[in-house]
Every structure is written in structure tokens, then in C-alpha cells.
Amino acid sequence: FLVQLALADINVDPFLTDKYNIGDKVNIKGSVLFDEDVQGSMKIDLSCGENNTLPVYFTLLDLVLETPQEYDIVVPMRESFVGKCSFIVTVEGIAENFQQSSDIFEVTDELNVDVSVDKLLANPGDMIIISGSAKKMNGEVIEDGNGILIIDGDSELVELKDGVFEYPLQLQSSIDSGKHDIEFSLQDDKGNKGE
């Protein structure tokens, strides 16, 4: 005897990037298509790591033969998702459950931070300009925020505007000759950080 099973096509569109920071929103979208009418349900789970799976979406379905049902949801990334993640789309309520996984993406709390000085050799009493920038892993700038600039152990608060800062530093006339370290660190309000 012959058993007729429904054929399904669950489509998950590719993501815009493969790295997201905490607080970013991931847009998962795609479509579900069956070769027969189906009444059932669809759920989407976010899986990050081995034992960290979270339901993020659920809906009842009334699918019509060969008519795609589209989905388009936005999921904010949290600190507990840091690591490699993927979405799992499952359609239930038919002869067998159908499942499709998204591409793997990474959730991170790291920021790309860059700092430079306008000159590498300076004399005591000179003015040097320290400038820098901060971006998320997907290339978006950190619009506004505060960072800490540490120069020879002394801390200075610097303000980012449109992802960049510029800090004029007047060297003391009594500054020691030799190399001097400049460090910059930044943490945004979502917990992302870079140095």
C-alpha cells in the first residue's frame, strides 16, 4: 500500500550579517509552503549553545494549497544569548512535523574600538590630539556614549559623538622622556564593551 505524505517547504531568508551585539535586533523572515491544505501551528525557537533554547514566536496556521504563508519577526538579542545561535522554524499538525534551521550567527558583547594620536614623537609641552572611534561588530557606529581614556595611569572621561571622539592633550613640560601608554575603554548601555 502507498502512504501519501504532505510535502513542505520552509524557507528562512539569509541574515544581513553574521555578527550581532547585545541589544541588536535580528530580523528572521521567510515563508512556509505546502502541497496541500494544512491546519496546524508554526513556532520559532532561538537556540544558542547546547542547553539554551528559547521560544520567540508561535502562531496557528491555515495553509492553503501551494499558497505561501510568510513570516517576518524581529528578536532582540540579550546577554544570555552570547555565542553561536540559530533559529529553528517548526510546523506542526500534519502527518509529520517539518523543521528548518536558519544560518548560524554570533551574538557578542565586543565592540571594535580604535585609538590613534596625531604624532608619535612629541616634546614636553607639546599638544597632541588623541582620536578614536567605536563600532558594533556589524559596522554600525556607537552613536553617543562615554569612554575612559587612561594616559600614564591618569583617567579622563571622553564623550563620543556620532561614533568618534577627539581629545586634545597638553603634555606637561616636566613629562618623562620615553614611551607613554594610552588606553581607551568603552561600555555601552547594553553591556557591549571594547578597549
CSV table of C-alpha atoms in Angstrom, one decimal:
chain,number,residue,atom,x,y,z
A,1,PHE,CA,0.0,0.0,0.0
A,2,LEU,CA,1.0,3.6,-0.5
A,3,VAL,CA,1.0,6.3,2.1
A,4,GLN,CA,0.6,9.9,0.9
A,5,LEU,CA,2.6,12.4,2.9
A,6,ALA,CA,2.5,16.2,2.7
A,7,LEU,CA,5.5,17.9,1.2
A,8,ALA,CA,6.6,21.0,2.9
A,9,ASP,CA,9.0,23.9,2.0
A,10,ILE,CA,10.1,26.0,5.0
A,11,ASN,CA,12.2,28.9,3.8
A,12,VAL,CA,14.4,31.0,6.1
A,13,ASP,CA,15.9,34.1,4.4
A,14,PRO,CA,19.6,34.8,5.0
A,15,PHE,CA,20.6,37.4,7.7
A,16,LEU,CA,22.1,40.8,6.9
A,17,THR,CA,25.2,40.0,8.9
A,18,ASP,CA,26.6,37.0,10.8
A,19,LYS,CA,27.5,39.0,13.9
A,20,TYR,CA,25.2,40.9,16.3
A,21,ASN,CA,25.9,42.8,19.5
A,22,ILE,CA,23.8,42.6,22.7
A,23,GLY,CA,20.8,44.8,22.2
A,24,ASP,CA,20.7,44.4,18.4
A,25,LYS,CA,17.6,43.2,16.7
A,26,VAL,CA,17.7,40.1,14.4
A,27,ASN,CA,15.1,40.0,11.7
A,28,ILE,CA,14.0,36.5,10.9
A,29,LYS,CA,11.8,36.1,7.9
A,30,GLY,CA,10.8,33.6,5.3
A,31,SER,CA,7.8,31.5,4.2
A,32,VAL,CA,6.1,28.2,4.6
A,33,LEU,CA,4.6,26.4,1.6
A,34,PHE,CA,2.7,23.0,1.5
A,35,ASP,CA,1.4,20.9,-1.4
A,36,GLU,CA,-2.0,20.6,0.4
A,37,ASP,CA,-4.3,22.5,2.7
A,38,VAL,CA,-2.9,22.3,6.3
A,39,GLN,CA,-4.3,23.4,9.7
A,40,GLY,CA,-1.6,23.4,12.2
A,41,SER,CA,0.9,25.7,14.0
A,42,MET,CA,4.3,27.2,13.5
A,43,LYS,CA,6.8,28.0,16.2
A,44,ILE,CA,10.2,29.6,16.1
A,45,ASP,CA,12.8,28.9,18.7
A,46,LEU,CA,16.1,30.6,19.2
A,47,SER,CA,18.9,28.2,20.0
A,48,CYS,CA,22.2,29.5,21.5
A,49,GLY,CA,24.6,26.9,22.8
A,50,GLU,CA,23.8,23.4,23.9
A,51,ASN,CA,21.1,24.0,26.5
A,52,ASN,CA,19.9,27.5,25.8
A,53,THR,CA,16.7,27.3,23.6
A,54,LEU,CA,14.0,30.0,23.9
A,55,PRO,CA,10.7,30.2,22.2
A,56,VAL,CA,10.4,33.5,20.4
A,57,TYR,CA,7.3,33.1,18.2
A,58,PHE,CA,4.1,31.0,17.8
A,59,THR,CA,1.1,31.2,15.5
A,60,LEU,CA,-1.7,29.0,14.3
A,61,LEU,CA,-1.7,28.2,10.6
A,62,ASP,CA,-4.4,27.7,8.0
A,63,LEU,CA,-2.3,27.0,4.9
A,64,VAL,CA,-3.9,26.8,1.5
A,65,LEU,CA,-2.6,24.5,-1.1
A,66,GLU,CA,0.6,26.0,-2.7
A,67,THR,CA,0.0,29.4,-1.2
A,68,PRO,CA,3.0,30.6,0.8
A,69,GLN,CA,2.5,31.8,4.4
A,70,GLU,CA,5.1,34.5,5.1
A,71,TYR,CA,6.6,35.4,8.5
A,72,ASP,CA,8.7,38.4,9.5
A,73,ILE,CA,9.6,38.9,13.1
A,74,VAL,CA,12.2,40.9,15.0
A,75,VAL,CA,14.0,39.4,18.0
A,76,PRO,CA,16.2,41.5,20.4
A,77,MET,CA,19.5,39.9,21.4
A,78,ARG,CA,20.2,39.5,25.1
A,79,GLU,CA,23.3,39.0,27.2
A,80,SER,CA,22.3,35.3,27.8
A,81,PHE,CA,22.5,34.6,24.0
A,82,VAL,CA,26.2,35.4,23.7
A,83,GLY,CA,27.8,32.7,21.5
A,84,LYS,CA,26.7,30.9,18.3
A,85,CYS,CA,23.0,30.9,17.6
A,86,SER,CA,20.4,29.9,15.1
A,87,PHE,CA,16.6,29.9,14.7
A,88,ILE,CA,14.6,26.7,14.4
A,89,VAL,CA,11.3,27.0,12.5
A,90,THR,CA,8.9,24.1,13.1
A,91,VAL,CA,5.5,23.5,11.5
A,92,GLU,CA,3.3,21.0,13.5
A,93,GLY,CA,-0.1,19.5,13.0
A,94,ILE,CA,0.4,17.3,9.9
A,95,ALA,CA,1.4,13.7,9.3
A,96,GLU,CA,4.9,14.6,10.5
A,97,ASN,CA,6.5,17.7,11.8
A,98,PHE,CA,8.7,19.8,9.5
A,99,GLN,CA,11.6,21.8,10.7
A,100,GLN,CA,14.2,24.1,9.2
A,101,SER,CA,17.1,25.8,10.8
A,102,SER,CA,18.4,29.3,9.9
A,103,ASP,CA,22.0,30.1,9.2
A,104,ILE,CA,24.3,30.3,12.2
A,105,PHE,CA,25.1,33.8,13.6
A,106,GLU,CA,27.1,35.0,16.5
A,107,VAL,CA,25.9,37.2,19.4
A,108,THR,CA,28.8,39.1,21.0
A,109,ASP,CA,29.4,41.7,23.6
A,110,GLU,CA,32.6,43.0,21.9
A,111,LEU,CA,32.9,46.4,20.2
A,112,ASN,CA,35.5,47.4,17.7
A,113,VAL,CA,37.4,50.3,19.2
A,114,ASP,CA,40.3,52.2,17.6
A,115,VAL,CA,42.5,54.9,19.0
A,116,SER,CA,45.3,57.0,17.4
A,117,VAL,CA,47.4,60.0,18.1
A,118,ASP,CA,48.3,62.7,15.6
A,119,LYS,CA,52.0,62.3,16.2
A,120,LEU,CA,54.1,59.5,17.7
A,121,LEU,CA,57.1,61.8,18.7
A,122,ALA,CA,56.4,64.8,20.9
A,123,ASN,CA,58.4,67.1,23.1
A,124,PRO,CA,57.5,68.2,26.6
A,125,GLY,CA,54.9,70.9,26.5
A,126,ASP,CA,53.6,69.9,23.0
A,127,MET,CA,49.9,69.4,22.3
A,128,ILE,CA,48.9,66.1,20.9
A,129,ILE,CA,45.4,65.1,19.6
A,130,ILE,CA,44.1,61.7,20.6
A,131,SER,CA,41.2,60.5,18.5
A,132,GLY,CA,39.2,57.3,18.2
A,133,SER,CA,36.1,55.6,17.2
A,134,ALA,CA,33.8,52.7,18.3
A,135,LYS,CA,31.6,50.4,16.2
A,136,LYS,CA,29.5,47.4,16.7
A,137,MET,CA,30.6,44.1,15.1
A,138,ASN,CA,28.2,44.7,12.2
A,139,GLY,CA,29.9,48.0,11.4
A,140,GLU,CA,27.3,50.4,12.9
A,141,VAL,CA,28.8,53.3,14.9
A,142,ILE,CA,28.2,53.7,18.6
A,143,GLU,CA,26.2,57.0,18.2
A,144,ASP,CA,26.8,58.6,21.6
A,145,GLY,CA,28.5,57.4,24.7
A,146,ASN,CA,31.2,57.9,27.2
A,147,GLY,CA,34.6,56.2,27.3
A,148,ILE,CA,37.6,56.3,29.6
A,149,LEU,CA,41.0,57.4,28.3
A,150,ILE,CA,43.9,56.4,30.5
A,151,ILE,CA,47.2,58.2,30.0
A,152,ASP,CA,50.1,57.1,32.1
A,153,GLY,CA,47.7,55.9,34.8
A,154,ASP,CA,45.5,59.0,34.8
A,155,SER,CA,41.9,58.7,33.7
A,156,GLU,CA,39.9,61.1,31.6
A,157,LEU,CA,36.3,60.8,30.6
A,158,VAL,CA,35.8,61.4,26.9
A,159,GLU,CA,32.5,61.8,25.0
A,160,LEU,CA,31.7,60.1,21.7
A,161,LYS,CA,29.6,62.0,19.1
A,162,ASP,CA,28.5,60.0,16.1
A,163,GLY,CA,30.8,57.2,17.0
A,164,VAL,CA,34.1,59.3,17.3
A,165,PHE,CA,35.9,61.3,19.8
A,166,GLU,CA,38.8,63.8,19.8
A,167,TYR,CA,40.8,64.7,22.9
A,168,PRO,CA,43.5,67.4,23.0
A,169,LEU,CA,46.2,66.5,25.5
A,170,GLN,CA,48.7,69.2,26.6
A,171,LEU,CA,51.9,67.4,27.6
A,172,GLN,CA,53.4,68.7,30.8
A,173,SER,CA,56.8,70.4,30.5
A,174,SER,CA,58.1,68.0,33.2
A,175,ILE,CA,56.9,64.8,31.4
A,176,ASP,CA,59.5,62.0,31.4
A,177,SER,CA,61.2,61.0,28.2
A,178,GLY,CA,60.4,57.7,26.7
A,179,LYS,CA,57.3,55.7,25.8
A,180,HIS,CA,53.9,56.5,27.3
A,181,ASP,CA,50.9,54.2,27.1
A,182,ILE,CA,47.4,55.4,26.1
A,183,GLU,CA,44.4,53.1,26.7
A,184,PHE,CA,40.8,53.6,25.8
A,185,SER,CA,37.8,51.6,27.0
A,186,LEU,CA,34.1,51.9,26.3
A,187,GLN,CA,31.0,50.2,27.5
A,188,ASP,CA,27.5,51.0,26.1
A,189,ASP,CA,24.2,50.8,28.0
A,190,LYS,CA,23.6,47.3,26.7
A,191,GLY,CA,26.7,45.8,28.2
A,192,ASN,CA,28.8,45.7,25.0
A,193,LYS,CA,32.4,46.7,25.6
A,194,GLY,CA,35.7,47.3,23.9
A,195,GLU,CA,39.2,48.5,24.6
